[in-house]
mmCIF file with all atom_site columns, C-alpha atoms and ligand atoms in Angstrom:
data_model
loop_
_atom_site.group_PDB
_atom_site.id
_atom_site.type_symbol
_atom_site.label_atom_id
_atom_site.label_alt_id
_atom_site.label_comp_id
_atom_site.label_asym_id
_atom_site.label_entity_id
_atom_site.label_seq_id
_atom_site.pdbx_PDB_ins_code
_atom_site.Cartn_x
_atom_site.Cartn_y
_atom_site.Cartn_z
_atom_site.occupancy
_atom_site.B_iso_or_equiv
_atom_site.pdbx_formal_charge
_atom_site.auth_seq_id
_atom_site.auth_comp_id
_atom_site.auth_asym_id
_atom_site.auth_atom_id
_atom_site.pdbx_PDB_model_num
ATOM   1   C  CA  . MET A 1 1   ? -16.253 -15.519 0.397   1.00 73.00 ? 1   MET A CA  1
ATOM   2   C  CA  . GLU A 1 2   ? -13.806 -15.109 3.383   1.00 81.00 ? 2   GLU A CA  1
ATOM   3   C  CA  . ASN A 1 3   ? -10.470 -16.427 3.211   1.00 93.00 ? 3   ASN A CA  1
ATOM   4   C  CA  . CYS A 1 4   ? -10.421 -17.107 -0.568  1.00 98.00 ? 4   CYS A CA  1
ATOM   5   C  CA  . VAL A 1 5   ? -7.400  -15.868 -1.882  1.00 98.00 ? 5   VAL A CA  1
ATOM   6   C  CA  . PHE A 1 6   ? -9.136  -15.036 -5.379  1.00 98.00 ? 6   PHE A CA  1
ATOM   7   C  CA  . CYS A 1 7   ? -12.008 -13.523 -4.074  1.00 98.00 ? 7   CYS A CA  1
ATOM   8   C  CA  . LYS A 1 8   ? -9.532  -11.199 -2.293  1.00 98.00 ? 8   LYS A CA  1
ATOM   9   C  CA  . ILE A 1 9   ? -7.789  -10.809 -5.399  1.00 98.00 ? 9   ILE A CA  1
ATOM   10  C  CA  . MET A 1 10  ? -10.663 -9.653  -7.048  1.00 97.00 ? 10  MET A CA  1
ATOM   11  C  CA  . ALA A 1 11  ? -11.402 -7.444  -4.472  1.00 97.00 ? 11  ALA A CA  1
ATOM   12  C  CA  . GLY A 1 12  ? -8.268  -5.673  -5.086  1.00 96.00 ? 12  GLY A CA  1
ATOM   13  C  CA  . GLU A 1 13  ? -7.375  -6.576  -1.263  1.00 97.00 ? 13  GLU A CA  1
ATOM   14  C  CA  . ILE A 1 14  ? -4.333  -8.782  -2.800  1.00 97.00 ? 14  ILE A CA  1
ATOM   15  C  CA  . PRO A 1 15  ? -2.230  -7.488  -5.356  1.00 98.00 ? 15  PRO A CA  1
ATOM   16  C  CA  . SER A 1 16  ? -2.085  -9.241  -8.857  1.00 98.00 ? 16  SER A CA  1
ATOM   17  C  CA  . ALA A 1 17  ? -0.731  -8.768  -12.412 1.00 98.00 ? 17  ALA A CA  1
ATOM   18  C  CA  . ARG A 1 18  ? -4.250  -8.516  -14.115 1.00 98.00 ? 18  ARG A CA  1
ATOM   19  C  CA  . VAL A 1 19  ? -3.986  -9.130  -17.900 1.00 98.00 ? 19  VAL A CA  1
ATOM   20  C  CA  . TYR A 1 20  ? -8.137  -8.746  -18.358 1.00 98.00 ? 20  TYR A CA  1
ATOM   21  C  CA  . GLU A 1 21  ? -11.289 -8.378  -16.766 1.00 98.00 ? 21  GLU A CA  1
ATOM   22  C  CA  . ASP A 1 22  ? -15.128 -7.765  -17.601 1.00 98.00 ? 22  ASP A CA  1
ATOM   23  C  CA  . GLY A 1 23  ? -17.726 -8.275  -15.259 1.00 98.00 ? 23  GLY A CA  1
ATOM   24  C  CA  . GLU A 1 24  ? -17.816 -11.584 -15.708 1.00 98.00 ? 24  GLU A CA  1
ATOM   25  C  CA  . ILE A 1 25  ? -14.244 -12.818 -15.403 1.00 98.00 ? 25  ILE A CA  1
ATOM   26  C  CA  . VAL A 1 26  ? -10.611 -11.625 -14.126 1.00 98.00 ? 26  VAL A CA  1
ATOM   27  C  CA  . ILE A 1 27  ? -7.199  -13.305 -15.649 1.00 98.00 ? 27  ILE A CA  1
ATOM   28  C  CA  . PHE A 1 28  ? -4.137  -12.590 -13.710 1.00 98.00 ? 28  PHE A CA  1
ATOM   29  C  CA  . ARG A 1 29  ? -0.382  -13.960 -13.840 1.00 98.00 ? 29  ARG A CA  1
ATOM   30  C  CA  . ASP A 1 30  ? 0.001   -16.891 -11.474 1.00 98.00 ? 30  ASP A CA  1
ATOM   31  C  CA  . ILE A 1 31  ? 2.600   -16.315 -8.620  1.00 98.00 ? 31  ILE A CA  1
ATOM   32  C  CA  . GLU A 1 32  ? 4.429   -19.732 -9.463  1.00 98.00 ? 32  GLU A CA  1
ATOM   33  C  CA  . PRO A 1 33  ? 4.358   -19.957 -12.965 1.00 98.00 ? 33  PRO A CA  1
ATOM   34  C  CA  . LYS A 1 34  ? 4.814   -23.309 -14.451 1.00 98.00 ? 34  LYS A CA  1
ATOM   35  C  CA  . ALA A 1 35  ? 5.211   -21.882 -18.130 1.00 98.00 ? 35  ALA A CA  1
ATOM   36  C  CA  . LYS A 1 36  ? 6.889   -18.811 -19.504 1.00 98.00 ? 36  LYS A CA  1
ATOM   37  C  CA  . ILE A 1 37  ? 3.115   -17.482 -19.912 1.00 98.00 ? 37  ILE A CA  1
ATOM   38  C  CA  . HIS A 1 38  ? 1.009   -18.885 -16.964 1.00 98.00 ? 38  HIS A CA  1
ATOM   39  C  CA  . LEU A 1 39  ? -2.332  -17.065 -16.458 1.00 99.00 ? 39  LEU A CA  1
ATOM   40  C  CA  . LEU A 1 40  ? -5.092  -17.936 -14.213 1.00 99.00 ? 40  LEU A CA  1
ATOM   41  C  CA  . CYS A 1 41  ? -8.666  -17.058 -15.513 1.00 99.00 ? 41  CYS A CA  1
ATOM   42  C  CA  . VAL A 1 42  ? -11.180 -16.631 -12.631 1.00 98.00 ? 42  VAL A CA  1
ATOM   43  C  CA  . PRO A 1 43  ? -15.006 -16.305 -12.814 1.00 98.00 ? 43  PRO A CA  1
ATOM   44  C  CA  . ARG A 1 44  ? -15.890 -13.535 -10.366 1.00 98.00 ? 44  ARG A CA  1
ATOM   45  C  CA  . GLU A 1 45  ? -18.636 -15.895 -8.683  1.00 98.00 ? 45  GLU A CA  1
ATOM   46  C  CA  . HIS A 1 46  ? -17.132 -17.865 -5.998  1.00 98.00 ? 46  HIS A CA  1
ATOM   47  C  CA  . PHE A 1 47  ? -17.997 -21.434 -6.774  1.00 98.00 ? 47  PHE A CA  1
ATOM   48  C  CA  . ALA A 1 48  ? -15.419 -24.420 -6.421  1.00 98.00 ? 48  ALA A CA  1
ATOM   49  C  CA  . LEU A 1 49  ? -16.349 -27.098 -8.246  1.00 98.00 ? 49  LEU A CA  1
ATOM   50  C  CA  . LEU A 1 50  ? -17.802 -28.316 -11.555 1.00 98.00 ? 50  LEU A CA  1
ATOM   51  C  CA  . SER A 1 51  ? -20.185 -30.045 -10.094 1.00 98.00 ? 51  SER A CA  1
ATOM   52  C  CA  . GLU A 1 52  ? -21.969 -27.553 -8.453  1.00 98.00 ? 52  GLU A CA  1
ATOM   53  C  CA  . ALA A 1 53  ? -22.502 -25.763 -12.148 1.00 98.00 ? 53  ALA A CA  1
ATOM   54  C  CA  . ASP A 1 54  ? -25.800 -24.881 -12.446 1.00 98.00 ? 54  ASP A CA  1
ATOM   55  C  CA  . ASP A 1 55  ? -27.273 -24.092 -16.196 1.00 98.00 ? 55  ASP A CA  1
ATOM   56  C  CA  . ALA A 1 56  ? -26.188 -20.259 -15.204 1.00 98.00 ? 56  ALA A CA  1
ATOM   57  C  CA  . ARG A 1 57  ? -22.517 -21.300 -14.168 1.00 98.00 ? 57  ARG A CA  1
ATOM   58  C  CA  . ALA A 1 58  ? -22.324 -23.399 -17.247 1.00 98.00 ? 58  ALA A CA  1
ATOM   59  C  CA  . ALA A 1 59  ? -23.427 -20.871 -19.547 1.00 98.00 ? 59  ALA A CA  1
ATOM   60  C  CA  . LEU A 1 60  ? -20.671 -18.703 -17.763 1.00 98.00 ? 60  LEU A CA  1
ATOM   61  C  CA  . LEU A 1 61  ? -17.938 -20.974 -18.218 1.00 98.00 ? 61  LEU A CA  1
ATOM   62  C  CA  . GLY A 1 62  ? -18.989 -21.652 -21.942 1.00 98.00 ? 62  GLY A CA  1
ATOM   63  C  CA  . ARG A 1 63  ? -18.727 -18.196 -22.405 1.00 98.00 ? 63  ARG A CA  1
ATOM   64  C  CA  . THR A 1 64  ? -15.300 -17.846 -20.325 1.00 98.00 ? 64  THR A CA  1
ATOM   65  C  CA  . LEU A 1 65  ? -13.623 -20.314 -22.685 1.00 98.00 ? 65  LEU A CA  1
ATOM   66  C  CA  . GLN A 1 66  ? -15.090 -18.486 -25.766 1.00 98.00 ? 66  GLN A CA  1
ATOM   67  C  CA  . LYS A 1 67  ? -13.570 -15.399 -24.246 1.00 98.00 ? 67  LYS A CA  1
ATOM   68  C  CA  . ILE A 1 68  ? -10.021 -17.251 -23.777 1.00 98.00 ? 68  ILE A CA  1
ATOM   69  C  CA  . GLY A 1 69  ? -10.230 -18.103 -27.767 1.00 98.00 ? 69  GLY A CA  1
ATOM   70  C  CA  . ALA A 1 70  ? -10.700 -14.445 -28.764 1.00 98.00 ? 70  ALA A CA  1
ATOM   71  C  CA  . LEU A 1 71  ? -8.156  -12.942 -26.054 1.00 98.00 ? 71  LEU A CA  1
ATOM   72  C  CA  . ALA A 1 72  ? -5.461  -15.561 -26.934 1.00 98.00 ? 72  ALA A CA  1
ATOM   73  C  CA  . PRO A 1 73  ? -3.580  -13.271 -29.580 1.00 98.00 ? 73  PRO A CA  1
ATOM   74  C  CA  . GLN A 1 74  ? -3.228  -10.465 -27.234 1.00 98.00 ? 74  GLN A CA  1
ATOM   75  C  CA  . LEU A 1 75  ? -2.252  -12.517 -24.314 1.00 98.00 ? 75  LEU A CA  1
ATOM   76  C  CA  . GLY A 1 76  ? 0.701   -13.809 -26.209 1.00 98.00 ? 76  GLY A CA  1
ATOM   77  C  CA  . LEU A 1 77  ? -0.925  -17.095 -26.931 1.00 98.00 ? 77  LEU A CA  1
ATOM   78  C  CA  . ALA A 1 78  ? -1.261  -17.114 -30.771 1.00 98.00 ? 78  ALA A CA  1
ATOM   79  C  CA  . ASP A 1 79  ? 0.789   -20.520 -31.104 1.00 98.00 ? 79  ASP A CA  1
ATOM   80  C  CA  . GLY A 1 80  ? -1.188  -22.414 -28.851 1.00 98.00 ? 80  GLY A CA  1
ATOM   81  C  CA  . TYR A 1 81  ? -1.941  -22.529 -25.184 1.00 98.00 ? 81  TYR A CA  1
ATOM   82  C  CA  . ARG A 1 82  ? -3.061  -25.603 -22.798 1.00 98.00 ? 82  ARG A CA  1
ATOM   83  C  CA  . LEU A 1 83  ? -6.005  -25.216 -20.517 1.00 98.00 ? 83  LEU A CA  1
ATOM   84  C  CA  . ILE A 1 84  ? -6.023  -27.068 -17.176 1.00 98.00 ? 84  ILE A CA  1
ATOM   85  C  CA  . ILE A 1 85  ? -8.882  -27.324 -14.365 1.00 98.00 ? 85  ILE A CA  1
ATOM   86  C  CA  . ASN A 1 86  ? -7.596  -28.825 -11.436 1.00 98.00 ? 86  ASN A CA  1
ATOM   87  C  CA  . GLN A 1 87  ? -10.351 -30.368 -9.043  1.00 98.00 ? 87  GLN A CA  1
ATOM   88  C  CA  . GLY A 1 88  ? -10.358 -31.740 -5.700  1.00 97.00 ? 88  GLY A CA  1
ATOM   89  C  CA  . GLU A 1 89  ? -7.774  -33.477 -3.540  1.00 97.00 ? 89  GLU A CA  1
ATOM   90  C  CA  . ASN A 1 90  ? -6.251  -35.936 -6.265  1.00 98.00 ? 90  ASN A CA  1
ATOM   91  C  CA  . ALA A 1 91  ? -5.758  -32.943 -8.439  1.00 98.00 ? 91  ALA A CA  1
ATOM   92  C  CA  . GLY A 1 92  ? -4.043  -30.997 -6.136  1.00 97.00 ? 92  GLY A CA  1
ATOM   93  C  CA  . GLN A 1 93  ? -6.601  -28.227 -5.986  1.00 98.00 ? 93  GLN A CA  1
ATOM   94  C  CA  . SER A 1 94  ? -5.274  -25.753 -3.589  1.00 98.00 ? 94  SER A CA  1
ATOM   95  C  CA  . VAL A 1 95  ? -7.372  -22.541 -4.247  1.00 98.00 ? 95  VAL A CA  1
ATOM   96  C  CA  . HIS A 1 96  ? -11.175 -23.851 -3.507  1.00 98.00 ? 96  HIS A CA  1
ATOM   97  C  CA  . HIS A 1 97  ? -12.571 -20.946 -5.839  1.00 98.00 ? 97  HIS A CA  1
ATOM   98  C  CA  . LEU A 1 98  ? -12.893 -22.327 -9.539  1.00 98.00 ? 98  LEU A CA  1
ATOM   99  C  CA  . HIS A 1 99  ? -10.002 -21.281 -12.148 1.00 98.00 ? 99  HIS A CA  1
ATOM   100 C  CA  . ILE A 1 100 ? -8.938  -22.228 -15.738 1.00 99.00 ? 100 ILE A CA  1
ATOM   101 C  CA  . HIS A 1 101 ? -4.651  -22.406 -15.681 1.00 98.00 ? 101 HIS A CA  1
ATOM   102 C  CA  . ILE A 1 102 ? -4.068  -20.974 -19.145 1.00 98.00 ? 102 ILE A CA  1
ATOM   103 C  CA  . LEU A 1 103 ? -0.175  -22.221 -20.032 1.00 98.00 ? 103 LEU A CA  1
ATOM   104 C  CA  . GLY A 1 104 ? 1.838   -20.928 -23.049 1.00 98.00 ? 104 GLY A CA  1
ATOM   105 C  CA  . GLY A 1 105 ? 4.240   -19.102 -24.491 1.00 98.00 ? 105 GLY A CA  1
ATOM   106 C  CA  . GLN A 1 106 ? 6.573   -22.258 -25.118 1.00 98.00 ? 106 GLN A CA  1
ATOM   107 C  CA  . THR A 1 107 ? 6.313   -25.693 -26.378 1.00 98.00 ? 107 THR A CA  1
ATOM   108 C  CA  . LEU A 1 108 ? 4.352   -27.466 -23.882 1.00 98.00 ? 108 LEU A CA  1
ATOM   109 C  CA  . GLU A 1 109 ? 5.671   -31.412 -22.631 1.00 95.00 ? 109 GLU A CA  1
ATOM   110 C  CA  . TRP A 1 110 ? 2.661   -33.825 -22.421 1.00 93.00 ? 110 TRP A CA  1
ATOM   111 C  CA  . GLU A 1 111 ? 4.498   -36.355 -19.952 1.00 79.00 ? 111 GLU A CA  1
HETATM 112 P  P1  . LIG B 2 .   ? -4.701  -25.054 -7.924  1.00 88.19 ? 201 LIG B P1  1
HETATM 113 O  O1  . LIG B 2 .   ? -3.579  -25.845 -7.460  1.00 88.19 ? 201 LIG B O1  1
HETATM 114 O  O2  . LIG B 2 .   ? -5.585  -24.605 -7.185  1.00 88.19 ? 201 LIG B O2  1
HETATM 115 O  O3  . LIG B 2 .   ? -5.280  -25.342 -9.535  1.00 88.19 ? 201 LIG B O3  1
HETATM 116 O  O4  . LIG B 2 .   ? -4.118  -23.874 -8.704  1.00 88.19 ? 201 LIG B O4  1
HETATM 117 C  C1  . LIG B 2 .   ? -4.159  -22.726 -7.430  1.00 88.19 ? 201 LIG B C1  1
HETATM 118 C  C2  . LIG B 2 .   ? -2.626  -21.611 -8.150  1.00 88.19 ? 201 LIG B C2  1
HETATM 119 O  O5  . LIG B 2 .   ? -2.889  -20.380 -7.499  1.00 88.19 ? 201 LIG B O5  1
HETATM 120 C  C3  . LIG B 2 .   ? -1.420  -22.000 -8.056  1.00 88.19 ? 201 LIG B C3  1
HETATM 121 O  O6  . LIG B 2 .   ? -0.961  -22.262 -9.462  1.00 88.19 ? 201 LIG B O6  1
HETATM 122 C  C4  . LIG B 2 .   ? -0.971  -21.146 -7.214  1.00 88.19 ? 201 LIG B C4  1
HETATM 123 O  O7  . LIG B 2 .   ? 0.668   -20.569 -7.844  1.00 88.19 ? 201 LIG B O7  1
HETATM 124 C  C5  . LIG B 2 .   ? -1.918  -19.585 -7.721  1.00 88.19 ? 201 LIG B C5  1
HETATM 125 N  N1  . LIG B 2 .   ? -1.437  -18.849 -6.375  1.00 88.19 ? 201 LIG B N1  1
HETATM 126 C  C6  . LIG B 2 .   ? -2.050  -19.111 -5.129  1.00 88.19 ? 201 LIG B C6  1
HETATM 127 N  N2  . LIG B 2 .   ? -1.884  -17.903 -4.613  1.00 88.19 ? 201 LIG B N2  1
HETATM 128 C  C7  . LIG B 2 .   ? -2.098  -17.028 -5.280  1.00 88.19 ? 201 LIG B C7  1
HETATM 129 C  C8  . LIG B 2 .   ? -1.728  -15.211 -5.135  1.00 88.19 ? 201 LIG B C8  1
HETATM 130 O  O8  . LIG B 2 .   ? -1.842  -15.100 -4.144  1.00 88.19 ? 201 LIG B O8  1
HETATM 131 N  N3  . LIG B 2 .   ? -1.691  -14.956 -6.475  1.00 88.19 ? 201 LIG B N3  1
HETATM 132 C  C9  . LIG B 2 .   ? -1.142  -15.575 -7.822  1.00 88.19 ? 201 LIG B C9  1
HETATM 133 N  N4  . LIG B 2 .   ? -1.270  -14.594 -8.476  1.00 88.19 ? 201 LIG B N4  1
HETATM 134 N  N5  . LIG B 2 .   ? -1.343  -16.426 -7.618  1.00 88.19 ? 201 LIG B N5  1
HETATM 135 C  C10 . LIG B 2 .   ? -1.520  -17.135 -6.622  1.00 88.19 ? 201 LIG B C10 1
HETATM 136 ZN ZN1 . LIG B 2 .   ? -13.458 -16.831 -4.088  1.00 88.19 ? 202 LIG B ZN1 1
#
């Protein structure tokens, strides 16, 4: 997708600190971390919203959550982590390529 910062990162056109990648997802460090560990887990396929998820994308997202769970210890998240998906304007979604924020490495406050 043109002009999508995450598509450009995955294509290697914009540098990023990758911590994991496979054929379906890439995980890299957020450029403006909001916690000691702040990763972005991004499906390689470009779509913006959960409401665009057909069965194949739903299965992809399920596998993605499973992978995050399995990878957590090697990502420094053995003591816990928080997942966030911002959707649309009210949530402040700024990159319109669906992504899962992974926050951890510290105790996380909950408002
Ligand atoms: P959103 O608000 O859309 O859920 O989150 C987008 C996230 O992408 C933000 O936390 C922002 O810091 C991060 N981000 C935006 N541009 C870049 C970039 O070029 N590289 C990296 N690593 N993260 C980015
Ligand atoms: Zn994209």
